[in-house]
PDB file of C-alpha atoms in Angstrom:
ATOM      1  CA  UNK R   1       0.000   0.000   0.000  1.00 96.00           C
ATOM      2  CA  UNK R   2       3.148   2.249   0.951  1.00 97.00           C
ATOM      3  CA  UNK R   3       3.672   2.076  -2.871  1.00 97.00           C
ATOM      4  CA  UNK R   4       0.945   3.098  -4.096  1.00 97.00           C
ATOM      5  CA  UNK R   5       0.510   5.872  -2.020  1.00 97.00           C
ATOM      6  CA  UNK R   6       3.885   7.315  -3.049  1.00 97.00           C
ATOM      7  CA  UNK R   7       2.463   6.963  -6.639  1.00 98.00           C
ATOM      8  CA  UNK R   8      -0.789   8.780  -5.489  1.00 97.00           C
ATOM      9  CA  UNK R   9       1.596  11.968  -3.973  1.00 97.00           C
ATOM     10  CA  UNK R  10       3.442  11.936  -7.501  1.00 98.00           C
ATOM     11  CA  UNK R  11       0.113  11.841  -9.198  1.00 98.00           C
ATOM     12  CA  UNK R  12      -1.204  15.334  -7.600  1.00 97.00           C
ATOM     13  CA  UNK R  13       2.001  16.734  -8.109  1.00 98.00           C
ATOM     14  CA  UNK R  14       4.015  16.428  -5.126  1.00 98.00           C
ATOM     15  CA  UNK R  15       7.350  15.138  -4.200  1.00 97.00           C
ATOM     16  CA  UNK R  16       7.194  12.012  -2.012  1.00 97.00           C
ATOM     17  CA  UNK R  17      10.765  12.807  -0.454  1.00 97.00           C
ATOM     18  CA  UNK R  18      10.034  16.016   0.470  1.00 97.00           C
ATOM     19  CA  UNK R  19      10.592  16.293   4.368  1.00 97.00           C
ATOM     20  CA  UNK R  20       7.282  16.614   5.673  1.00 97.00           C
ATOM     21  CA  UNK R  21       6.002  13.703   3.041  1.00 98.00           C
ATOM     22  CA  UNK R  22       8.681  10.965   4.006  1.00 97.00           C
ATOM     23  CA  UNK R  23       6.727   8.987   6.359  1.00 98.00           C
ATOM     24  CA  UNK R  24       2.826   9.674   4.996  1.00 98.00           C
ATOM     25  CA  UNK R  25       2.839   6.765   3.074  1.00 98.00           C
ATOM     26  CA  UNK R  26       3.246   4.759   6.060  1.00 98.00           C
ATOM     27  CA  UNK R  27       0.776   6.777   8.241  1.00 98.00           C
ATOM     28  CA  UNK R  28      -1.538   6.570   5.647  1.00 98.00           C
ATOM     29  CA  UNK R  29      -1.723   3.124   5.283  1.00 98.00           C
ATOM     30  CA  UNK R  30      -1.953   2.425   9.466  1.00 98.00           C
ATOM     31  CA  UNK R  31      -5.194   5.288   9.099  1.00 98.00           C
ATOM     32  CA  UNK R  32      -6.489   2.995   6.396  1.00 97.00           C
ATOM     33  CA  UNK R  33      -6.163  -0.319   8.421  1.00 97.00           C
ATOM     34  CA  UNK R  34      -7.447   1.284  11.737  1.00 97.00           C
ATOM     35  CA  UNK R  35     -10.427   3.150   9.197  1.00 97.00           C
ATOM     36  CA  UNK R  36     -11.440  -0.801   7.384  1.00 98.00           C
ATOM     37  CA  UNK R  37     -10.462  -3.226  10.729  1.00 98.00           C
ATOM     38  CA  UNK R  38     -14.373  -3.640  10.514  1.00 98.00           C
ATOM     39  CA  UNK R  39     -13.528  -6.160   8.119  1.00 98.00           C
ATOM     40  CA  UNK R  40     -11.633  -8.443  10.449  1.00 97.00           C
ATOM     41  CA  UNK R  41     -13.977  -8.115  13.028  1.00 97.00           C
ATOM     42  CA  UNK R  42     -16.223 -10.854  14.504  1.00 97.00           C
ATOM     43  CA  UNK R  43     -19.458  -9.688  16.348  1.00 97.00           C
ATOM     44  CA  UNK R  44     -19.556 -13.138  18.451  1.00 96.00           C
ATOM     45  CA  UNK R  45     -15.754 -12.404  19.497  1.00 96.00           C
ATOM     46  CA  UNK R  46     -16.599  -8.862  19.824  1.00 96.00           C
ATOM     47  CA  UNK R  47     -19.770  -9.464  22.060  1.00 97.00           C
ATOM     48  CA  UNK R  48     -17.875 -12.245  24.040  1.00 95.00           C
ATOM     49  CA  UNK R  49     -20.768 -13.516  26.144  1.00 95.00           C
ATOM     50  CA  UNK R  50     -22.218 -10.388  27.234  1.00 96.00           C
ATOM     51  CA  UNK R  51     -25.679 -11.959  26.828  1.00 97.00           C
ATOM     52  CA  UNK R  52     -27.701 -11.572  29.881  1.00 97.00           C
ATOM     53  CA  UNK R  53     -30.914 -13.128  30.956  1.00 97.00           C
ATOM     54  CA  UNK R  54     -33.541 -10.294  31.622  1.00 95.00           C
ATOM     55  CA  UNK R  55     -37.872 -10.221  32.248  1.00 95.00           C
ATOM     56  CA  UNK R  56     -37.804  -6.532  31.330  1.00 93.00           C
ATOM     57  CA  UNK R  57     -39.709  -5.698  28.728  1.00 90.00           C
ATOM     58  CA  UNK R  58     -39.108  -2.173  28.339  1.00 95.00           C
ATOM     59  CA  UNK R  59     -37.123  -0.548  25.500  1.00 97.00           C
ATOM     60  CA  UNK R  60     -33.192  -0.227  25.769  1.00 98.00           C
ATOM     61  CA  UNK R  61     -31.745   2.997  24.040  1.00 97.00           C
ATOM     62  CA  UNK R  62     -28.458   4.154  23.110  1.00 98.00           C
ATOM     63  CA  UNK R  63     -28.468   7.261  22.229  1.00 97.00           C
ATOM     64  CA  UNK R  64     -25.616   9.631  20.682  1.00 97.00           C
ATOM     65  CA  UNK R  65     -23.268   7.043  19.590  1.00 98.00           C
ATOM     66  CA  UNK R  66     -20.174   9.128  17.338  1.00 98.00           C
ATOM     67  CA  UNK R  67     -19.660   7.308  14.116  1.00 98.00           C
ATOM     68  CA  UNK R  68     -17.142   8.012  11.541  1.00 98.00           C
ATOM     69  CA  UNK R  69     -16.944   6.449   8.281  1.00 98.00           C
ATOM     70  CA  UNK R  70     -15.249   6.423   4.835  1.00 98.00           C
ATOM     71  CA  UNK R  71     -17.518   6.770   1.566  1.00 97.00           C
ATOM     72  CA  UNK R  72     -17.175   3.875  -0.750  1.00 97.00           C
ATOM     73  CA  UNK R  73     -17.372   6.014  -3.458  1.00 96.00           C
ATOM     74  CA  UNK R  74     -15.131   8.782  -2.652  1.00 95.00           C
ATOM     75  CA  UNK R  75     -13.186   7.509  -0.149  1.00 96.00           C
ATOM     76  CA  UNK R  76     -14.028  10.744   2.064  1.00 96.00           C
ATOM     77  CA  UNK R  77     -15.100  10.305   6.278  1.00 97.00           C
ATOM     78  CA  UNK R  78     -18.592  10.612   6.843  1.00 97.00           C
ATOM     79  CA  UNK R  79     -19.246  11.111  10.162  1.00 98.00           C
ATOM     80  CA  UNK R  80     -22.711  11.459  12.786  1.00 98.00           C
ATOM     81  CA  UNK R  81     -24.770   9.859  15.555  1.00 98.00           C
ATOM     82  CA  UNK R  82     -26.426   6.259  15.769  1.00 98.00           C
ATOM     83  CA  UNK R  83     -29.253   6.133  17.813  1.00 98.00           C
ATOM     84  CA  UNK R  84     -29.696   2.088  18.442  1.00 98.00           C
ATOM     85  CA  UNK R  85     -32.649   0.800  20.050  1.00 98.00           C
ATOM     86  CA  UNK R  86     -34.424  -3.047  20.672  1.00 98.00           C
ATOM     87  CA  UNK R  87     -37.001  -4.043  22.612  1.00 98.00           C
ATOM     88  CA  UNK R  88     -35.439  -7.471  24.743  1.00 98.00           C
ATOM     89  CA  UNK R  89     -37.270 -10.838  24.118  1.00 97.00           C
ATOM     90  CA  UNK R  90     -35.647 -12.350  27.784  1.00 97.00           C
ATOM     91  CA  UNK R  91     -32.151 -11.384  26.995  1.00 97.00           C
ATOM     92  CA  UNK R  92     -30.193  -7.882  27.385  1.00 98.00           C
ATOM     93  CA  UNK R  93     -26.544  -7.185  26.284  1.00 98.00           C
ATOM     94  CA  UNK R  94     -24.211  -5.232  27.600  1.00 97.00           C
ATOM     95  CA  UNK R  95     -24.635  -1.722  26.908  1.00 96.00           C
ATOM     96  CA  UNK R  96     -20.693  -1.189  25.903  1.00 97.00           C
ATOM     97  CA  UNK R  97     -21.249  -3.951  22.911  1.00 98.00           C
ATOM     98  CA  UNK R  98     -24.219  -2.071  21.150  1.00 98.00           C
ATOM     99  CA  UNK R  99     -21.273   1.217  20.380  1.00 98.00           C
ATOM    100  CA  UNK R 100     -18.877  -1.685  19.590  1.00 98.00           C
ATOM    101  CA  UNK R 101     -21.205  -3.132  17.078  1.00 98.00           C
ATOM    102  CA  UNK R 102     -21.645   0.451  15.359  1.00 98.00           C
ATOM    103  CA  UNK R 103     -17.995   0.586  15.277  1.00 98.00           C
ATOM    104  CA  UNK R 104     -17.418  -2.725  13.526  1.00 98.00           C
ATOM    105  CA  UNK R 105     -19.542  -1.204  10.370  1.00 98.00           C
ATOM    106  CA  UNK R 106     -18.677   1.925  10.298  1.00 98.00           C
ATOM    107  CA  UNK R 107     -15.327   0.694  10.042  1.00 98.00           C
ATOM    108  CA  UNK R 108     -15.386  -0.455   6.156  1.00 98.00           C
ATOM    109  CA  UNK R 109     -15.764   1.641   3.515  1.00 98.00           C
ATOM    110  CA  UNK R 110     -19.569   2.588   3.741  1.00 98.00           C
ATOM    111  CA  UNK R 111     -22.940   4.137   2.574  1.00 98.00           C
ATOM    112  CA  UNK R 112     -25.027   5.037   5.348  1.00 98.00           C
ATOM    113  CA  UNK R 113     -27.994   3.041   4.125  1.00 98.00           C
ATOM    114  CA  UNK R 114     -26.023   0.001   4.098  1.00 98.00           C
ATOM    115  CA  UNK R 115     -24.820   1.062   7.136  1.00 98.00           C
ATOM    116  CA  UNK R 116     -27.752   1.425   9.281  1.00 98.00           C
ATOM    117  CA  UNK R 117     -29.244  -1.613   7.941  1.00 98.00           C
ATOM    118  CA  UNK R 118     -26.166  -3.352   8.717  1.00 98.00           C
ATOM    119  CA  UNK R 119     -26.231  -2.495  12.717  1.00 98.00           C
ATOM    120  CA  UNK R 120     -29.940  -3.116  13.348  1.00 98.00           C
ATOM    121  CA  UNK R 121     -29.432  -6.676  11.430  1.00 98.00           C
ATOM    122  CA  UNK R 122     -26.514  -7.477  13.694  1.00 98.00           C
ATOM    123  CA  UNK R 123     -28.530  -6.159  17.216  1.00 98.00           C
ATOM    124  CA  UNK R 124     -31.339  -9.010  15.760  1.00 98.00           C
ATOM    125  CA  UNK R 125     -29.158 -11.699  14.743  1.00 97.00           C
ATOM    126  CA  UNK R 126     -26.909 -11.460  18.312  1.00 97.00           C
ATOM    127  CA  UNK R 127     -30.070 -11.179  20.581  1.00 97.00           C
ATOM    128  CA  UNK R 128     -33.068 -12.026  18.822  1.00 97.00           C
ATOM    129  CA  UNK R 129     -35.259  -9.386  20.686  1.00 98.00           C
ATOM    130  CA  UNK R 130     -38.844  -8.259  20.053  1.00 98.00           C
ATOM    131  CA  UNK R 131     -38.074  -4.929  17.897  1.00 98.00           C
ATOM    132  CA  UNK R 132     -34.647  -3.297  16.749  1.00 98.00           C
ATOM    133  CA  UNK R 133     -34.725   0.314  15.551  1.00 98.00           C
ATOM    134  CA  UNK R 134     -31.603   2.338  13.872  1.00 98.00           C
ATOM    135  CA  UNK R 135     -31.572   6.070  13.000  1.00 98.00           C
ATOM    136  CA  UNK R 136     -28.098   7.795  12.055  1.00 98.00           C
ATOM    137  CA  UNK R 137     -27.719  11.513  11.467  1.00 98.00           C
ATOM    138  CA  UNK R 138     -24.552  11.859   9.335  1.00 97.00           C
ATOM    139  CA  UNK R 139     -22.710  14.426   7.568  1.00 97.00           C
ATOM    140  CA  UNK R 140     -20.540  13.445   4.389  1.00 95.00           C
ATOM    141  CA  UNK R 141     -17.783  14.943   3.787  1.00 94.00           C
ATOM    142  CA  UNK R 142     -18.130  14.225  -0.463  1.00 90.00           C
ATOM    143  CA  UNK R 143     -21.358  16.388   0.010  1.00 90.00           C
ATOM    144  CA  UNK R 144     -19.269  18.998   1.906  1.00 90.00           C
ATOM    145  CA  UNK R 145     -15.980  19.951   0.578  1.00 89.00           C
ATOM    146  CA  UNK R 146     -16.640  18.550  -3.197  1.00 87.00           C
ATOM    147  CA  UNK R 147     -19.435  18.131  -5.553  1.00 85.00           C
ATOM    148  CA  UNK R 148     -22.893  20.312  -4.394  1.00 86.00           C
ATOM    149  CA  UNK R 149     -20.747  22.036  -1.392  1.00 85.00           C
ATOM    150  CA  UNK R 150     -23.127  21.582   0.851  1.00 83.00           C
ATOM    151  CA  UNK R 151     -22.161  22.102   4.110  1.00 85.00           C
ATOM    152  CA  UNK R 152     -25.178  22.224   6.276  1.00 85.00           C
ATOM    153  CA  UNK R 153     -26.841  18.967   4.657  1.00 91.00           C
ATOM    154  CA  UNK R 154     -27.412  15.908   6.733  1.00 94.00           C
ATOM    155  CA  UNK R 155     -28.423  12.703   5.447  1.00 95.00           C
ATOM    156  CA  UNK R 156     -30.729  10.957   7.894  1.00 97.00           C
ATOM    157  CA  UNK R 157     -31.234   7.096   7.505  1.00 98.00           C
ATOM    158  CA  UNK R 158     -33.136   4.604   9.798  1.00 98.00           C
ATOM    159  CA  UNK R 159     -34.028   0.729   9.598  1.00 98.00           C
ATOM    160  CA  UNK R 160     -36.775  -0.345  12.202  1.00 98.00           C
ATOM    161  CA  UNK R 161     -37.211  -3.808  12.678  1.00 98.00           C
ATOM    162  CA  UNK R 162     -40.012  -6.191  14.466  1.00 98.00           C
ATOM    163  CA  UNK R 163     -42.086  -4.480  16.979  1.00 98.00           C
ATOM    164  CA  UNK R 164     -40.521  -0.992  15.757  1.00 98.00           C
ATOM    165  CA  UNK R 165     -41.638  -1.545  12.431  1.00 98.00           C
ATOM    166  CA  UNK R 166     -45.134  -3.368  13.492  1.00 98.00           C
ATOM    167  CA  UNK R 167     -46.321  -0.947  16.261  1.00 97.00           C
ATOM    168  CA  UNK R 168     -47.126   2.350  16.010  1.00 97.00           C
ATOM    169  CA  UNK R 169     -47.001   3.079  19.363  1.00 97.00           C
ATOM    170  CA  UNK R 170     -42.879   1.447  19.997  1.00 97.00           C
ATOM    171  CA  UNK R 171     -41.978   3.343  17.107  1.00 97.00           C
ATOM    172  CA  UNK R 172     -43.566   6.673  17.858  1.00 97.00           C
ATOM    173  CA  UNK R 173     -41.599   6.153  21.403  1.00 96.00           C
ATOM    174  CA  UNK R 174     -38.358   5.606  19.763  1.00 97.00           C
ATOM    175  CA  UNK R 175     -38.277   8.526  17.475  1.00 96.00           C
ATOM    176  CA  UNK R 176     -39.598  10.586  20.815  1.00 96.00           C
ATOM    177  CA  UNK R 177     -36.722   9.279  22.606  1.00 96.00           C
ATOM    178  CA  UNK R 178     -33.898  10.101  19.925  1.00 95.00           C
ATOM    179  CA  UNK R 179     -35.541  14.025  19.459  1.00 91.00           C
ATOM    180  CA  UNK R 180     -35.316  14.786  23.370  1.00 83.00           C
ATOM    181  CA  UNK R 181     -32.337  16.615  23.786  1.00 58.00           C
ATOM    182  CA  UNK R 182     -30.792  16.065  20.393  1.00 49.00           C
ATOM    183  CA  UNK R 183     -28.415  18.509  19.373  1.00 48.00           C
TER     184      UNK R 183
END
């Protein structure tokens, strides 16, 4: 990768030994691997047992979760909130896995349909629950600093799942929930 990123600094017109260039192939390809290690990642590894049994039947919520991404077509960060959501069917997980789980998506090169999809499939798959709902607010940075220029537009995405998808009333909830004290 070193090599070819050397060959992408010639191609915009800059010198690859120049001082302050030296080492940014090499940076450049530890951002990439830390930007795509969603790809080796295993959600049962990455979940390790945090699997609780659990009567509630109320919703769990995490709200606000930062997620940054790379455009697959661009190659450019998008980055935003997840709002996560799933109504338990006798088992919980631990709170610190549903961020984790984000992370393991957002970290491949992305859109943020796929993406959202992606995270509310894997919350159903891990726990089976009743309901699994998925909103992310993003904003892309191949919208922003190329193409339309748009700097205030934010792309808005959700997947809903069982009882979120069903019920009026669960969903209604949810999309309450994620609004209070939004920024």
């Amino acid at each position: 990768m070193e090599n070819l990123i050397e060959e992408i600094l010639r191609q915009v017109g800059e010198d690859p030994d120049r001082e302050g260039l030296v080492k940014t192939p090499n940076r450049v390809k530890k951002a990439y691997e830390f930007l795509t290690s969603g790809y080796k990642a295993n959600i049962d590894e990455l979940v390790n047992g945090a699997i609780f049994e659990e009567s509630t039947t109320g919703m769990v919520l995490v709200r606000d979760i930062e997620l940054y991404s790379l455009c697959e077509h661009h190659l450019l960060p998008f980055f935003g909130r997840a709002h996560v959501a799933y109504i338990p069917n006798k088992k919980i997980i631990g709170i610190s896995k549903i961020p984790r789980i984000v992370d393991v998506f957002a970290r491949r090169l992305q859109v943020q349909e796929r993406l959202t999809d992606q995270i509310a499939q894997a919350i159903q798959e891990t726990l089976d629950p009743l309901g699994v709902g998925v909103v992310i607010k993003a904003k892309h940075l191949c919208m922003m600093m190329r193409g339309v220029e748009k700097q205030n537009s934010e792309l808005f995405t959700s997947s809903l799942l069982g009882l979120f998808k069903t019920d009026a009333t669960t969903r209604s909830e949810f999309l309450d929930l994620i609004r209070t004290g939004s920024h």
